[in-house]
Amino acid sequence: MVLSEQDRIDINDLINLHGHLVDAGELDRAFELLTPDVTYDMEDFGRDSLHGIAAIREAALALGDANPVGHHVTNIVITGIDDQSARVRSKGIGIMANGTAGSVVYDDIVVRLPDGWRLGYRKVSARRAALGKREDGPREVLQRLRQAAIDQSAEDMSRVYAVDAVHEFPFTLPGVPSRLEGRDEIVNWIAAGWKAQSLKYERYRTLALHDTKDPGTIIVEQEAIGTSASTGEFALPSIVVLTVRNGQIAHLRDYVNVLAAAAAMGRDT
């Protein structure tokens, strides 16, 4: 389908106007951008798709200061479907209030209404790896985490965790923290444990692995198999809830069996 030059100008303006209105907080003008039954697909970010103008507006308001302060759209490519619709692919750069930035790809379907072109569907996909490579998902990150623990490599462990990662132990032994915040605190605590304890992990046994509604989160039932200088061979059961963002651990909740951990270390509970 060949679009007219004016159609292309109008669609281009529509895509650009989105960033201006959102950044200005003029969400009440969303009807100028979106069809009443618009779908906004955010599943790549682990969120449900949004349906309708009101739902999109409410989600933006709920996000509050976590919204980007600047939406910059580039590389707009328009392909006609028929005389009433077209596909649009573009790149978005989001600038946060703290100066950090991220890149996404917008895949849109725009439709012609009596009062002009509107977005009827938008899929937002994060760009996290160069040259089209797919970043590690939670299963791959889990394997990297396990290997770093087996190798007792602080360097590899640092690559696994995000800078602002959180590692929690809902069940703990006396003297063991219940929450560690930030990559440095997490890795330093783990490395100190390697030096202070006589445990050596040799392999892991996966008992069950469960996907969740969030594609970046998995639940793992596992055993860490190894040897202890105090007690010999051990199997340390745990349930891990692992959330990965951008190929690194953002949040890990480790429900370790504290009685088994104490026994492996030769400690009384």
mmCIF file of N, CA and C in Angstrom, residues 96-173:
data_model
loop_
_atom_site.group_PDB
_atom_site.id
_atom_site.type_symbol
_atom_site.label_atom_id
_atom_site.label_comp_id
_atom_site.label_asym_id
_atom_site.label_seq_id
_atom_site.Cartn_x
_atom_site.Cartn_y
_atom_site.Cartn_z
ATOM 1 N N MET A 96 16.132 9.699 32.101
ATOM 2 C CA MET A 96 15.585 9.754 33.447
ATOM 3 C C MET A 96 16.073 11.002 34.175
ATOM 4 N N ALA A 97 15.403 11.324 35.269
ATOM 5 C CA ALA A 97 15.745 12.535 36.022
ATOM 6 C C ALA A 97 17.176 12.505 36.544
ATOM 7 N N ASN A 98 17.717 11.310 36.790
ATOM 8 C CA ASN A 98 19.090 11.216 37.300
ATOM 9 C C ASN A 98 20.146 11.194 36.207
ATOM 10 N N GLY A 99 19.712 11.377 34.955
ATOM 11 C CA GLY A 99 20.642 11.441 33.842
ATOM 12 C C GLY A 99 20.897 10.131 33.126
ATOM 13 N N THR A 100 20.413 9.009 33.668
ATOM 14 C CA THR A 100 20.583 7.736 32.983
ATOM 15 C C THR A 100 19.635 7.665 31.783
ATOM 16 N N ALA A 101 19.973 6.776 30.854
ATOM 17 C CA ALA A 101 19.188 6.673 29.627
ATOM 18 C C ALA A 101 18.978 5.212 29.262
ATOM 19 N N GLY A 102 17.928 4.957 28.508
ATOM 20 C CA GLY A 102 17.653 3.617 28.004
ATOM 21 C C GLY A 102 17.090 3.704 26.604
ATOM 22 N N SER A 103 17.224 2.624 25.855
ATOM 23 C CA SER A 103 16.766 2.603 24.467
ATOM 24 C C SER A 103 15.700 1.527 24.295
ATOM 25 N N VAL A 104 14.669 1.864 23.535
ATOM 26 C CA VAL A 104 13.596 0.916 23.244
ATOM 27 C C VAL A 104 13.281 0.956 21.750
ATOM 28 N N VAL A 105 12.527 -0.042 21.326
ATOM 29 C CA VAL A 105 11.970 -0.065 19.978
ATOM 30 C C VAL A 105 10.453 -0.018 20.101
ATOM 31 N N TYR A 106 9.816 0.887 19.348
ATOM 32 C CA TYR A 106 8.371 0.967 19.286
ATOM 33 C C TYR A 106 7.895 0.284 18.008
ATOM 34 N N ASP A 107 7.011 -0.685 18.144
ATOM 35 C CA ASP A 107 6.337 -1.292 16.999
ATOM 36 C C ASP A 107 4.865 -0.923 17.097
ATOM 37 N N ASP A 108 4.423 -0.077 16.180
ATOM 38 C CA ASP A 108 3.086 0.508 16.247
ATOM 39 C C ASP A 108 2.226 0.102 15.062
ATOM 40 N N ILE A 109 0.931 0.098 15.294
ATOM 41 C CA ILE A 109 -0.045 0.094 14.207
ATOM 42 C C ILE A 109 -0.880 1.354 14.373
ATOM 43 N N VAL A 110 -0.908 2.177 13.344
ATOM 44 C CA VAL A 110 -1.696 3.403 13.383
ATOM 45 C C VAL A 110 -2.874 3.245 12.428
ATOM 46 N N VAL A 111 -3.983 3.851 12.800
ATOM 47 C CA VAL A 111 -5.201 3.734 11.992
ATOM 48 C C VAL A 111 -5.748 5.129 11.703
ATOM 49 N N ARG A 112 -6.431 5.231 10.564
ATOM 50 C CA ARG A 112 -7.014 6.500 10.156
ATOM 51 C C ARG A 112 -8.426 6.616 10.722
ATOM 52 N N LEU A 113 -8.652 7.637 11.527
ATOM 53 C CA LEU A 113 -9.979 7.955 12.035
ATOM 54 C C LEU A 113 -10.491 9.213 11.341
ATOM 55 N N PRO A 114 -11.765 9.539 11.496
ATOM 56 C CA PRO A 114 -12.289 10.733 10.827
ATOM 57 C C PRO A 114 -11.532 12.020 11.157
ATOM 58 N N ASP A 115 -10.952 12.084 12.384
ATOM 59 C CA ASP A 115 -10.226 13.299 12.772
ATOM 60 C C ASP A 115 -8.717 13.137 12.700
ATOM 61 N N GLY A 116 -8.236 12.107 11.984
ATOM 62 C CA GLY A 116 -6.800 11.965 11.762
ATOM 63 C C GLY A 116 -6.262 10.611 12.182
ATOM 64 N N TRP A 117 -4.931 10.446 12.057
ATOM 65 C CA TRP A 117 -4.272 9.192 12.400
ATOM 66 C C TRP A 117 -4.125 9.061 13.913
ATOM 67 N N ARG A 118 -4.293 7.821 14.409
ATOM 68 C CA ARG A 118 -4.156 7.542 15.826
ATOM 69 C C ARG A 118 -3.425 6.209 16.029
ATOM 70 N N LEU A 119 -2.742 6.100 17.175
ATOM 71 C CA LEU A 119 -2.108 4.834 17.560
ATOM 72 C C LEU A 119 -3.172 3.861 18.051
ATOM 73 N N GLY A 120 -3.258 2.694 17.407
ATOM 74 C CA GLY A 120 -4.188 1.672 17.852
ATOM 75 C C GLY A 120 -3.501 0.556 18.617
ATOM 76 N N TYR A 121 -2.189 0.416 18.392
ATOM 77 C CA TYR A 121 -1.420 -0.635 19.067
ATOM 78 C C TYR A 121 0.028 -0.190 19.152
ATOM 79 N N ARG A 122 0.628 -0.409 20.300
ATOM 80 C CA ARG A 122 2.058 -0.132 20.461
ATOM 81 C C ARG A 122 2.687 -1.233 21.315
ATOM 82 N N LYS A 123 3.766 -1.795 20.810
ATOM 83 C CA LYS A 123 4.582 -2.748 21.571
ATOM 84 C C LYS A 123 5.912 -2.074 21.863
ATOM 85 N N VAL A 124 6.305 -2.056 23.138
ATOM 86 C CA VAL A 124 7.564 -1.444 23.548
ATOM 87 C C VAL A 124 8.533 -2.553 23.925
ATOM 88 N N SER A 125 9.665 -2.592 23.230
ATOM 89 C CA SER A 125 10.680 -3.620 23.490
ATOM 90 C C SER A 125 11.982 -2.948 23.881
ATOM 91 N N ALA A 126 12.590 -3.421 24.953
ATOM 92 C CA ALA A 126 13.856 -2.837 25.415
ATOM 93 C C ALA A 126 15.003 -3.325 24.552
ATOM 94 N N ARG A 127 15.953 -2.443 24.312
ATOM 95 C CA ARG A 127 17.192 -2.813 23.638
ATOM 96 C C ARG A 127 18.279 -2.895 24.694
ATOM 97 N N ARG A 128 18.763 -4.095 24.952
ATOM 98 C CA ARG A 128 19.688 -4.306 26.054
ATOM 99 C C ARG A 128 21.005 -4.928 25.623
ATOM 100 N N ALA A 129 21.116 -5.334 24.389
ATOM 101 C CA ALA A 129 22.346 -5.972 23.930
ATOM 102 C C ALA A 129 22.668 -5.486 22.521
ATOM 103 N N ALA A 130 23.968 -5.425 22.213
ATOM 104 C CA ALA A 130 24.421 -4.906 20.920
ATOM 105 C C ALA A 130 24.200 -5.915 19.799
ATOM 106 N N LEU A 131 24.074 -5.385 18.582
ATOM 107 C CA LEU A 131 24.017 -6.182 17.355
ATOM 108 C C LEU A 131 22.883 -7.209 17.361
ATOM 109 N N GLY A 132 21.794 -6.837 18.018
ATOM 110 C CA GLY A 132 20.618 -7.696 18.001
ATOM 111 C C GLY A 132 20.701 -8.930 18.863
ATOM 112 N N LYS A 133 21.746 -9.032 19.682
ATOM 113 C CA LYS A 133 21.880 -10.215 20.525
ATOM 114 C C LYS A 133 20.842 -10.181 21.640
ATOM 115 N N ARG A 134 20.406 -11.354 22.040
ATOM 116 C CA ARG A 134 19.441 -11.466 23.130
ATOM 117 C C ARG A 134 20.188 -11.546 24.453
ATOM 118 N N GLU A 135 19.735 -10.740 25.397
ATOM 119 C CA GLU A 135 20.365 -10.794 26.715
ATOM 120 C C GLU A 135 19.971 -12.064 27.453
ATOM 121 N N ASP A 136 20.794 -12.436 28.414
ATOM 122 C CA ASP A 136 20.484 -13.608 29.224
ATOM 123 C C ASP A 136 19.179 -13.407 29.978
ATOM 124 N N GLY A 137 18.354 -14.438 29.961
ATOM 125 C CA GLY A 137 17.137 -14.441 30.762
ATOM 126 C C GLY A 137 17.421 -15.043 32.124
ATOM 127 N N PRO A 138 16.385 -15.249 32.940
ATOM 128 C CA PRO A 138 16.609 -15.729 34.298
ATOM 129 C C PRO A 138 17.251 -17.106 34.375
ATOM 130 N N ARG A 139 16.948 -17.996 33.434
ATOM 131 C CA ARG A 139 17.572 -19.320 33.463
ATOM 132 C C ARG A 139 19.078 -19.236 33.231
ATOM 133 N N GLU A 140 19.470 -18.411 32.245
ATOM 134 C CA GLU A 140 20.898 -18.261 31.964
ATOM 135 C C GLU A 140 21.624 -17.579 33.122
ATOM 136 N N VAL A 141 20.975 -16.574 33.707
ATOM 137 C CA VAL A 141 21.586 -15.875 34.838
ATOM 138 C C VAL A 141 21.718 -16.810 36.037
ATOM 139 N N LEU A 142 20.730 -17.672 36.243
ATOM 140 C CA LEU A 142 20.814 -18.649 37.320
ATOM 141 C C LEU A 142 22.048 -19.536 37.157
ATOM 142 N N GLN A 143 22.305 -19.981 35.939
ATOM 143 C CA GLN A 143 23.479 -20.826 35.699
ATOM 144 C C GLN A 143 24.775 -20.063 35.946
ATOM 145 N N ARG A 144 24.814 -18.788 35.565
ATOM 146 C CA ARG A 144 26.002 -17.978 35.828
ATOM 147 C C ARG A 144 26.220 -17.774 37.322
ATOM 148 N N LEU A 145 25.124 -17.564 38.052
ATOM 149 C CA LEU A 145 25.204 -17.408 39.505
ATOM 150 C C LEU A 145 25.756 -18.670 40.146
ATOM 151 N N ARG A 146 25.242 -19.805 39.732
ATOM 152 C CA ARG A 146 25.702 -21.069 40.286
ATOM 153 C C ARG A 146 27.181 -21.302 39.996
ATOM 154 N N GLN A 147 27.596 -21.025 38.768
ATOM 155 C CA GLN A 147 28.993 -21.264 38.407
ATOM 156 C C GLN A 147 29.928 -20.346 39.178
ATOM 157 N N ALA A 148 29.505 -19.094 39.374
ATOM 158 C CA ALA A 148 30.323 -18.164 40.162
ATOM 159 C C ALA A 148 30.473 -18.653 41.594
ATOM 160 N N ALA A 149 29.401 -19.244 42.148
ATOM 161 C CA ALA A 149 29.464 -19.778 43.509
ATOM 162 C C ALA A 149 30.372 -21.000 43.575
ATOM 163 N N ILE A 150 30.287 -21.866 42.568
ATOM 164 C CA ILE A 150 31.147 -23.056 42.532
ATOM 165 C C ILE A 150 32.619 -22.650 42.411
ATOM 166 N N ASP A 151 32.884 -21.675 41.529
ATOM 167 C CA ASP A 151 34.263 -21.219 41.313
ATOM 168 C C ASP A 151 34.752 -20.278 42.405
ATOM 169 N N GLN A 152 33.842 -19.814 43.259
ATOM 170 C CA GLN A 152 34.142 -18.813 44.272
ATOM 171 C C GLN A 152 34.861 -17.611 43.639
ATOM 172 N N SER A 153 34.248 -17.111 42.569
ATOM 173 C CA SER A 153 34.807 -15.986 41.811
ATOM 174 C C SER A 153 34.021 -14.715 42.115
ATOM 175 N N ALA A 154 34.635 -13.809 42.860
ATOM 176 C CA ALA A 154 33.982 -12.537 43.160
ATOM 177 C C ALA A 154 33.798 -11.717 41.889
ATOM 178 N N GLU A 155 34.734 -11.836 40.958
ATOM 179 C CA GLU A 155 34.631 -11.086 39.705
ATOM 180 C C GLU A 155 33.417 -11.532 38.907
ATOM 181 N N ASP A 156 33.248 -12.844 38.770
ATOM 182 C CA ASP A 156 32.083 -13.354 38.041
ATOM 183 C C ASP A 156 30.795 -13.048 38.786
ATOM 184 N N MET A 157 30.841 -13.105 40.110
ATOM 185 C CA MET A 157 29.654 -12.796 40.890
ATOM 186 C C MET A 157 29.248 -11.338 40.692
ATOM 187 N N SER A 158 30.224 -10.448 40.568
ATOM 188 C CA SER A 158 29.928 -9.030 40.338
ATOM 189 C C SER A 158 29.220 -8.820 39.014
ATOM 190 N N ARG A 159 29.552 -9.648 38.022
ATOM 191 C CA ARG A 159 28.909 -9.512 36.715
ATOM 192 C C ARG A 159 27.464 -9.993 36.743
ATOM 193 N N VAL A 160 27.141 -10.848 37.697
ATOM 194 C CA VAL A 160 25.804 -11.430 37.770
ATOM 195 C C VAL A 160 24.795 -10.441 38.351
ATOM 196 N N TYR A 161 25.220 -9.655 39.341
ATOM 197 C CA TYR A 161 24.310 -8.770 40.056
ATOM 198 C C TYR A 161 24.282 -7.375 39.445
ATOM 199 N N ALA A 162 23.102 -6.776 39.385
ATOM 200 C CA ALA A 162 22.964 -5.372 38.992
ATOM 201 C C ALA A 162 23.517 -4.481 40.106
ATOM 202 N N VAL A 163 23.881 -3.266 39.730
ATOM 203 C CA VAL A 163 24.461 -2.337 40.702
ATOM 204 C C VAL A 163 23.536 -2.132 41.891
ATOM 205 N N ASP A 164 22.232 -2.034 41.630
ATOM 206 C CA ASP A 164 21.262 -1.762 42.695
ATOM 207 C C ASP A 164 20.484 -3.006 43.111
ATOM 208 N N ALA A 165 21.084 -4.178 42.937
ATOM 209 C CA ALA A 165 20.403 -5.433 43.255
ATOM 210 C C ALA A 165 20.084 -5.538 44.745
ATOM 211 N N VAL A 166 19.085 -6.358 45.047
ATOM 212 C CA VAL A 166 18.710 -6.672 46.427
ATOM 213 C C VAL A 166 18.722 -8.189 46.579
ATOM 214 N N HIS A 167 19.357 -8.653 47.655
ATOM 215 C CA HIS A 167 19.421 -10.090 47.963
ATOM 216 C C HIS A 167 18.853 -10.273 49.363
ATOM 217 N N GLU A 168 17.798 -11.076 49.470
ATOM 218 C CA GLU A 168 17.118 -11.251 50.745
ATOM 219 C C GLU A 168 17.176 -12.704 51.213
ATOM 220 N N PHE A 169 17.239 -12.878 52.549
ATOM 221 C CA PHE A 169 17.145 -14.177 53.199
ATOM 222 C C PHE A 169 15.966 -14.117 54.175
ATOM 223 N N PRO A 170 14.769 -14.526 53.762
ATOM 224 C CA PRO A 170 13.611 -14.465 54.669
ATOM 225 C C PRO A 170 13.815 -15.294 55.936
ATOM 226 N N PHE A 171 14.571 -16.417 55.819
ATOM 227 C CA PHE A 171 14.902 -17.244 56.984
ATOM 228 C C PHE A 171 16.405 -17.149 57.199
ATOM 229 N N THR A 172 16.834 -16.771 58.392
ATOM 230 C CA THR A 172 18.267 -16.596 58.620
ATOM 231 C C THR A 172 18.697 -17.229 59.937
ATOM 232 N N LEU A 173 20.000 -17.420 60.049
ATOM 233 C CA LEU A 173 20.639 -17.843 61.282
ATOM 234 C C LEU A 173 21.098 -16.614 62.048
#
